[in-house]
Coordinates of C-alpha atoms and ligand atoms in Angstrom, one line a residue:
X1 CA -9.6 -1.6 15.5
X2 CA -12.4 -1.4 12.8
X3 CA -14.6 -4.7 14.3
X4 CA -14.5 -3.7 17.8
X5 CA -15.8 0.1 16.3
X6 CA -18.6 -1.2 14.5
X7 CA -19.4 -3.6 17.5
X8 CA -19.8 -1.1 20.2
X9 CA -20.8 1.9 17.6
X10 CA -17.9 3.6 18.3
X11 CA -17.8 4.7 14.8
X12 CA -21.5 5.0 13.9
X13 CA -20.7 5.7 9.9
X14 CA -18.4 2.6 9.4
X15 CA -21.3 0.6 11.9
X16 CA -23.9 1.8 9.1
X17 CA -22.1 0.7 6.3
X18 CA -21.5 -2.8 8.2
X19 CA -24.8 -3.1 8.7
X20 CA -25.6 -2.8 5.1
X21 CA -22.7 -4.9 3.7
X22 CA -20.9 -7.7 3.9
X23 CA -17.9 -7.7 6.2
X24 CA -14.8 -10.5 6.0
X25 CA -10.9 -9.6 7.1
X26 CA -8.9 -10.1 3.6
X27 CA -4.9 -10.2 3.0
X28 CA -2.7 -7.5 1.7
X29 CA 0.6 -8.3 0.2
X30 CA 3.8 -8.3 1.0
X31 CA 6.1 -6.1 2.0
X32 CA 3.2 -5.1 3.5
X33 CA 3.9 -1.5 3.3
X34 CA 1.9 1.4 2.1
X35 CA 3.4 2.1 -1.6
X36 CA 3.4 -1.5 -2.2
X37 CA 0.0 -1.9 -0.8
X38 CA -1.3 1.1 -2.2
X39 CA 0.1 -0.2 -5.8
X40 CA -1.4 -3.4 -5.2
X41 CA -4.7 -2.1 -4.3
X42 CA -5.1 0.5 -7.7
X43 CA -3.3 -2.6 -10.1
X44 CA -5.0 -5.6 -8.7
X45 CA -1.6 -7.2 -9.1
X46 CA 1.4 -8.0 -6.3
X47 CA 4.4 -6.3 -6.7
X48 CA 5.5 -9.5 -9.0
X49 CA 3.7 -7.4 -11.6
X50 CA 3.4 -3.7 -10.0
X51 CA 7.4 -3.5 -9.5
X52 CA 7.2 -1.3 -6.1
X53 CA 9.3 -3.4 -4.0
X54 CA 9.6 -1.6 -0.6
X55 CA 9.1 2.0 1.1
X56 CA 13.0 2.4 0.2
X57 CA 15.0 0.0 -2.5
X58 CA 18.0 0.5 -5.0
X59 CA 17.2 1.2 -8.6
X60 CA 19.5 -0.9 -10.4
X61 CA 18.7 1.0 -13.5
X62 CA 19.8 4.5 -12.4
X63 CA 22.3 3.2 -9.6
X64 CA 20.7 5.4 -6.6
X65 CA 18.7 4.5 -3.6
X66 CA 14.6 5.3 -3.7
X67 CA 13.1 6.5 -0.3
X68 CA 9.5 7.0 -0.4
X69 CA 9.5 8.5 3.0
X70 CA 9.8 5.8 5.7
X71 CA 11.2 8.7 7.9
X72 CA 12.6 12.4 8.0
X73 CA 15.9 11.1 8.8
X74 CA 15.6 8.7 5.9
X75 CA 14.7 11.0 3.5
X76 CA 17.5 13.4 4.7
X77 CA 19.9 10.3 4.2
X78 CA 18.8 10.0 0.6
X79 CA 18.5 13.5 -0.2
X80 CA 15.4 15.4 0.4
X81 CA 14.7 16.6 -3.4
X82 CA 15.5 13.6 -4.9
X83 CA 13.1 12.0 -2.3
X84 CA 10.3 14.1 -2.5
X85 CA 10.7 13.8 -6.5
X86 CA 10.3 10.3 -6.4
X87 CA 7.0 9.9 -3.9
X88 CA 5.6 13.1 -5.8
X89 CA 6.2 11.7 -9.6
X90 CA 8.5 8.9 -9.9
X91 CA 6.5 6.2 -8.5
X92 CA 3.8 6.9 -10.6
X93 CA 5.6 8.1 -13.8
X94 CA 8.6 5.3 -13.7
X95 CA 8.6 3.0 -11.2
X96 CA 5.3 1.4 -11.6
X97 CA 5.6 -1.3 -13.8
X98 CA 4.8 -0.8 -17.6
X99 CA 2.6 -4.5 -17.4
X100 CA 0.2 -2.9 -14.5
X101 CA -2.9 -1.4 -15.6
X102 CA -4.2 1.0 -13.2
X103 CA -8.1 1.1 -12.2
X104 CA -8.3 4.8 -13.6
X105 CA -6.5 4.0 -16.7
X106 CA -9.0 0.9 -17.3
X107 CA -12.2 2.8 -16.1
X108 CA -11.3 6.2 -17.9
X109 CA -10.2 4.1 -21.0
X110 CA -13.9 2.8 -21.0
X111 CA -15.2 6.4 -20.8
X112 CA -15.8 6.4 -17.3
X113 CA -15.0 9.2 -14.9
X114 CA -12.2 8.6 -11.9
X115 CA -11.3 10.4 -9.0
X116 CA -8.6 9.8 -6.1
X117 CA -7.9 12.0 -2.8
X118 CA -4.6 11.6 -1.6
X119 CA -3.4 8.3 -3.1
X120 CA 0.3 7.7 -3.6
X121 CA -0.4 5.4 -6.4
X122 CA -2.4 7.6 -9.4
X123 CA -1.5 6.7 -12.8
X124 CA -4.1 8.1 -15.5
X125 CA -4.1 9.7 -18.6
X126 CA -4.8 13.0 -17.9
X127 CA -1.9 15.9 -17.4
X128 CA -2.3 17.9 -14.3
X129 CA -0.5 21.1 -13.4
X130 CA 0.9 21.2 -9.7
X131 CA -0.8 24.2 -7.8
X132 CA 2.5 25.0 -6.0
X133 CA 5.8 26.8 -7.7
X134 CA 8.5 24.4 -6.0
X135 CA 7.1 21.8 -8.4
X136 CA 7.2 22.0 -12.1
X137 CA 6.5 19.3 -13.9
X138 CA 2.8 17.8 -14.6
X139 CA 2.0 14.9 -13.6
X140 CA -0.8 12.3 -15.4
X141 CA -3.7 10.8 -12.8
X142 CA -7.2 10.2 -13.3
X143 CA -9.4 13.2 -14.5
X144 CA -10.6 14.0 -11.3
X145 CA -7.2 14.3 -9.6
X146 CA -6.6 15.8 -6.0
X147 CA -3.2 15.0 -4.5
X148 CA -2.1 17.1 -0.8
X149 CA -3.0 20.6 -2.3
X150 CA 0.0 19.7 -5.0
X151 CA -2.0 19.0 -7.8
X152 CA -6.1 19.4 -7.7
X153 CA -7.9 19.5 -11.0
X154 CA -11.1 21.5 -9.6
X155 CA -11.1 24.3 -7.1
X156 CA -13.1 22.7 -4.4
X157 CA -12.5 25.5 -1.4
X158 CA -10.9 23.3 0.4
X159 CA -8.6 24.2 3.1
X160 CA -4.9 24.2 2.5
X161 CA -3.7 21.1 4.0
X162 CA -0.3 22.1 6.2
X163 CA 1.7 19.3 6.6
X164 CA 0.1 18.4 10.7
X165 CA -0.6 14.7 10.6
X166 CA -1.2 14.7 14.2
X167 CA -3.5 17.0 14.2
X168 CA -5.4 15.3 11.5
X169 CA -5.3 17.9 8.7
X170 CA -4.3 15.7 5.8
X171 CA -7.7 14.0 6.0
X172 CA -9.6 17.3 6.9
X173 CA -8.3 18.3 3.5
X174 CA -9.5 14.6 1.7
X175 CA -12.8 15.0 3.6
X176 CA -13.1 18.4 2.3
X177 CA -12.3 17.5 -1.2
X178 CA -14.6 14.2 -1.4
X179 CA -17.7 16.6 0.0
X180 CA -17.2 18.4 -2.9
X181 CA -16.8 15.4 -5.1
X182 CA -19.4 13.7 -3.5
X183 CA -22.4 16.8 -3.3
X184 CA -21.6 17.3 -7.5
X185 CA -21.7 13.5 -8.2
X186 CA -18.2 14.4 -9.7
X187 CA -17.5 10.6 -10.6
X188 CA -18.5 7.2 -11.1
X189 CA -15.7 5.9 -9.4
X190 CA -13.8 7.2 -6.4
X191 CA -10.7 6.5 -4.3
X192 CA -10.6 7.9 -0.8
X193 CA -7.8 7.4 1.1
X194 CA -7.8 8.6 4.4
X195 CA -3.9 8.4 5.8
X196 CA -3.6 10.1 9.4
X197 CA -4.7 6.6 11.0
X198 CA -1.4 5.0 9.7
X199 CA 0.5 8.0 11.5
X200 CA -1.4 7.7 14.5
X201 CA -1.0 4.3 15.1
X202 CA 2.3 4.3 14.4
X203 CA 2.8 6.7 17.3
X204 CA 0.4 5.3 19.7
X205 CA 0.6 1.6 19.0
X206 CA -1.8 -0.2 16.8
X207 CA -4.3 -0.5 19.7
X208 CA -5.0 3.1 20.7
X209 CA -5.3 5.3 17.7
X210 CA -9.0 5.7 18.8
X211 CA -9.2 9.6 17.8
X212 CA -7.8 9.1 14.5
X213 CA -10.4 6.2 13.8
X214 CA -13.3 8.8 15.1
X215 CA -11.9 11.4 12.4
X216 CA -11.8 8.6 9.6
X217 CA -15.1 8.0 10.4
X218 CA -16.3 11.5 10.6
X219 CA -15.1 11.9 7.0
X220 CA -16.7 9.0 5.9
X221 CA -19.8 10.1 7.8
X222 CA -19.7 13.3 5.7
X223 CA -19.7 11.4 2.5
X224 CA -22.4 10.3 3.2
X225 CA -24.3 13.3 4.7
X226 CA -23.2 14.9 1.1
X227 CA -24.9 12.7 -1.0
X228 CA -28.2 13.7 0.8
X229 CA -28.4 10.7 3.6
X230 CA -27.6 7.0 4.1
X231 CA -30.9 6.2 1.7
X232 CA -29.2 8.3 -1.4
X233 CA -25.4 7.7 -0.4
X234 CA -26.4 3.9 -1.1
X235 CA -28.9 4.4 -3.9
X236 CA -25.8 5.9 -5.9
X237 CA -22.7 3.8 -5.0
X238 CA -21.6 0.7 -4.3
X239 CA -18.8 0.8 -1.2
X240 CA -15.3 -0.8 -1.0
X241 CA -14.0 0.2 2.7
X242 CA -10.4 -1.5 3.6
X243 CA -7.0 -0.4 4.7
X244 CA -3.8 -1.4 2.8
X245 CA -2.4 -3.3 5.5
X246 CA -2.5 -4.1 9.6
X247 CA -0.1 -2.9 12.7
X248 CA 1.7 -5.1 15.0
X249 CA 3.1 -3.7 18.4
X250 CA 6.9 -3.3 18.1
X251 CA 9.6 -3.0 20.6
X252 CA 12.7 -3.9 19.8
X253 CA 14.8 -2.7 16.6
X254 CA 17.6 -4.7 15.0
X255 CA 20.2 -3.3 12.4
X256 CA 20.4 -5.1 9.6
X257 CA 23.1 -3.1 7.8
X258 CA 25.2 -4.5 10.4
X259 CA 24.5 -8.3 9.6
X260 CA 24.9 -8.3 5.7
X261 CA 27.7 -7.5 3.6
X262 CA 25.9 -5.3 0.6
X263 CA 23.4 -3.0 0.3
X264 CA 20.8 -2.9 2.5
X265 CA 17.4 -1.0 2.1
X266 CA 15.4 -1.5 5.7
X267 CA 12.4 0.3 7.0
X268 CA 9.2 -0.7 9.4
X269 CA 9.2 -4.5 9.4
X270 CA 10.6 -5.6 6.1
X271 CA 14.3 -5.4 4.8
X272 CA 16.4 -6.1 1.5
X273 CA 20.0 -6.7 0.9
X274 CA 21.7 -5.9 -2.9
X275 CA 24.3 -8.5 -3.3
X276 CA 26.8 -9.4 -5.9
X277 CA 26.8 -13.1 -6.7
X278 CA 25.0 -16.2 -4.8
X279 CA 23.1 -14.9 -2.4
X280 CA 22.8 -18.3 -0.5
X281 CA 25.4 -17.4 2.0
X282 CA 24.2 -13.9 3.0
X283 CA 21.0 -15.5 3.9
X284 CA 22.2 -18.1 5.9
X285 CA 24.5 -15.6 7.5
X286 CA 20.5 -14.4 8.7
X287 CA 20.4 -17.4 10.3
X288 CA 19.1 -16.8 14.3
X289 CA 19.7 -13.1 13.7
X290 CA 17.7 -11.1 16.1
X291 CA 14.7 -9.9 14.8
X292 CA 15.2 -12.0 11.1
X293 CA 12.2 -14.4 10.8
X294 CA 11.9 -15.3 7.0
X295 CA 14.5 -14.8 4.4
X296 CA 13.6 -15.2 0.9
X297 CA 16.1 -15.4 -2.0
X298 CA 16.0 -17.1 -5.7
X299 CA 18.0 -20.0 -7.0
X300 CA 17.3 -20.3 -10.6
X301 CA 14.0 -20.2 -11.5
X302 CA 13.2 -21.6 -8.0
X303 CA 12.4 -19.3 -4.9
X304 CA 14.1 -20.2 -1.0
X305 CA 12.4 -19.4 1.9
X306 CA 14.3 -19.9 4.8
X307 CA 13.7 -19.7 8.9
X308 CA 16.7 -20.8 11.2
X309 CA 18.3 -22.8 8.7
X310 CA 15.0 -24.4 7.5
X311 CA 14.1 -24.1 4.1
X312 CA 10.8 -24.3 1.6
X313 CA 11.6 -24.4 -1.8
X314 CA 8.7 -22.6 -4.0
X315 CA 8.6 -23.1 -8.2
X316 CA 6.0 -22.2 -10.7
X317 CA 4.2 -25.3 -12.1
X318 CA 1.5 -26.0 -14.4
X319 CA -1.2 -25.7 -11.8
X320 CA 0.1 -22.8 -9.8
X321 CA 2.5 -22.8 -7.4
X322 CA 4.8 -25.9 -6.1
X323 CA 6.6 -26.5 -3.3
X324 CA 8.9 -28.6 -0.9
X325 CA 10.1 -28.0 2.5
X326 CA 9.3 -26.7 5.9
X327 CA 5.2 -25.6 4.8
X328 CA 4.9 -23.9 7.7
X329 CA 7.4 -21.2 6.8
X330 CA 5.4 -19.1 4.5
X331 CA 2.2 -20.1 7.0
X332 CA 0.9 -17.0 7.3
X333 CA -2.4 -15.7 5.2
X334 CA -1.1 -16.1 1.3
X335 CA 1.9 -17.0 2.5
X336 CA 3.3 -18.5 -0.6
X337 CA 1.5 -16.2 -3.1
X338 CA 2.8 -13.2 -1.3
X339 CA 6.7 -14.2 -0.7
X340 CA 6.6 -15.3 -4.6
X341 CA 5.6 -12.0 -5.9
X342 CA 7.7 -10.6 -3.6
X343 CA 11.0 -12.1 -4.3
X344 CA 10.2 -12.5 -8.2
X345 CA 9.7 -8.7 -8.3
X346 CA 12.2 -7.2 -10.6
X347 CA 13.5 -4.1 -8.4
X348 CA 13.4 -6.4 -5.1
X349 CA 17.0 -7.5 -3.2
X350 CA 18.3 -10.5 -3.8
X351 CA 17.2 -10.9 0.2
X352 CA 14.2 -9.9 1.2
X353 CA 13.9 -10.1 5.1
X354 CA 10.5 -10.4 6.6
X355 CA 10.7 -9.5 10.1
X356 CA 9.8 -11.1 13.9
X357 CA 7.4 -10.6 15.8
X358 CA 8.0 -7.4 18.1
X359 CA 10.8 -6.4 15.6
X360 CA 11.3 -3.4 13.5
X361 CA 14.9 -2.7 11.1
X362 CA 16.0 0.6 11.5
X363 CA 15.5 3.0 8.2
X364 CA 18.0 4.8 6.4
X365 CA 18.3 7.7 8.9
X366 CA 18.4 5.1 11.8
X367 CA 14.7 5.8 12.9
X368 CA 12.1 3.3 14.1
X369 CA 8.7 3.1 15.7
X370 CA 9.8 1.0 18.9
X371 CA 7.3 1.6 21.6
X372 CA 4.5 2.1 18.6
X373 CA 3.1 0.0 16.0
X374 CA 4.5 -0.9 12.6
X375 CA 4.5 -3.2 9.9
X376 CA 6.0 -4.9 6.5
X377 CA 6.4 -8.3 7.5
X378 CA 4.4 -11.9 6.1
X379 CA 2.4 -12.5 9.6
X380 CA -0.7 -12.1 9.9
X381 CA -1.0 -9.0 12.2
X382 CA 0.2 -6.8 9.3
X383 CA -0.9 -8.5 6.6
X384 CA -4.8 -8.5 7.7
X385 CA -7.1 -6.1 6.7
X386 CA -10.5 -5.1 7.6
X387 CA -12.5 -5.9 3.9
X388 CA -16.5 -4.3 3.8
X389 CA -18.0 -4.6 0.4
X390 CA -22.1 -2.7 0.0
X391 CA -23.7 -3.7 -3.1
X392 CA -20.7 -5.3 -4.6
X393 CA -21.1 -9.0 -6.1
X394 CA -17.8 -10.0 -4.9
X395 CA -15.8 -11.9 -2.3
X396 CA -12.6 -9.6 -1.8
X397 CA -10.0 -12.2 -0.1
X398 CA -7.3 -10.1 -0.9
X399 CA -6.6 -6.1 -1.8
X400 CA -5.4 -7.3 -5.0
X401 CA -9.1 -8.3 -5.4
X402 CA -10.9 -4.5 -5.3
X403 CA -9.0 -3.6 -8.3
X404 CA -11.1 -6.5 -10.6
X405 CA -13.8 -6.1 -8.5
X406 CA -14.4 -2.4 -9.5
X407 CA -14.2 -3.0 -13.3
X408 CA -16.0 -6.0 -13.4
X409 CA -18.8 -4.1 -11.6
X410 CA -18.6 -1.7 -14.1
X411 CA -18.3 -4.5 -17.0
X412 CA -14.8 -3.4 -18.0
X413 CA -13.1 -6.2 -19.2
X414 CA -10.3 -7.6 -16.8
X415 CA -6.2 -7.1 -17.6
X416 CA -4.7 -10.6 -18.2
X417 CA -3.2 -10.9 -15.2
X418 CA -5.8 -10.2 -12.6
X419 CA -8.2 -12.4 -10.7
X420 CA -11.4 -12.9 -11.9
X421 CA -13.9 -11.5 -8.8
X422 CA -14.9 -14.6 -6.4
X423 CA -18.8 -14.4 -6.4
X424 CA -20.2 -14.8 -2.5
Ligands
LIG1 ZN1 2.5 2.7 7.9

C-alpha cells in the first residue's frame, strides 16, 4: 500500500518524503502483533529482551491473563477494568522488561526532550497525571506525552478524541497534537503514531484501506505544513517512516483452544499455550492441525521449530545462532532470530504458534477478522514493513534498528543489547 501510494502519488506527502530519502522493506519482530512490535521499535530489542510476548498472555507471577485489547469480546472475557489497566498502565509500568531501555529514557537521560503521541509503548522518566476522573494513577512517559486524551503533558487545544476508529478520530487527535508540537519545535525527538490504518486494514483487507492511508498521508502532510513547508521541515528534522507490521488476508479461523490441553492465549495470527511439563507431546499433536504453520518450543537450552513433523533445532553458539535440521521451516525474513527471541521471552508460553497463510486463531471472546486482514505470524506478508529514512545515516533492516539509529543520530551510547546501526 505504501509503495503503490508513492508510485502513483496518491499519497503526496509520503511521495515527497520518499523522493528525499532512502526506501527499503524491513522486517518486524515475532509475534508480529502491535504491542510486541511497538515495544521492539521503542527499545531496539526483540521480545527476549523487552518481554512483551503477545496481545494476550498468561502472567505467571500474578497467575492471571493479560489482554491488551484483541477485541471487545476478548477484553470482556479477560475483565474490562483489568484489561484497560494493563493496556494503559502495566504494559509500561511492569510488563516491559527491566533490562530494556526505551528511546525516551536513553535520549532524555542525555538531556534531550522527547515526545510521544498515542504510542502504547511510552515508558519514560516523567510522571503525568491523567486528564480523566476514571483514572487516578500517574503514568511515567516522555516529557511531552500525549496518550489518547488520557494523558496530556501540554494543553494543545486538540479535539477530544471520541473513540470512533472507523471515522478516523484517533488519528485526527494525533494530527492536531503533532501540528502543535511541530509549530513550537517542542521536541528533539518525536514518535508520531497513527493507529487508525491498522483498524481499517483489519476490516477492509490489506489491499483496500485507501481512505485510511490518505488520512495518514494528510496527517504527515500537516506536520510538514506546520514546520513552514517542505524545505523548512527537512532542514529541521530527520525522518524515519515505517509500519510496525504488515497484514495479510484471512478467510479461515481455527480454535487452538480445542487442540491443546493447557491454557491457550491466541489472537490474530499467533497463539501461545502454557503447559505443565514437557511441551513436545503438545507440539506433536499440532502436526497437520488446520491453521497451524510453525510451532516453537524449548528443549533445554535449545529451541525447536516444528512444522508437520519436520524439525529445526536452534541453539546459541559462539558465533551466533546455530541450527540443525530443515532450515526452510524458518525461511521467512529474519526467521531464525525472530523465532529464537519469541520463544526465549520469559513471558512466552511453552508453545508459540505461527499461523498458516489465510488463517486466524480465535481470541478469548471467539472473535476474529475472517474476511478482512490480519497479522501476527512469521510469514513475510505479516512481517515485512515499509521503511523510509530521510536525513539518517543508517540502513534499517529491522524495526529493532530504529531505536539504535535514533540514539546514534544524537551521539547517545547504545544499550549493550542493541545492534549498532549499519551504514548504507
Ligand atoms: Zn492489527
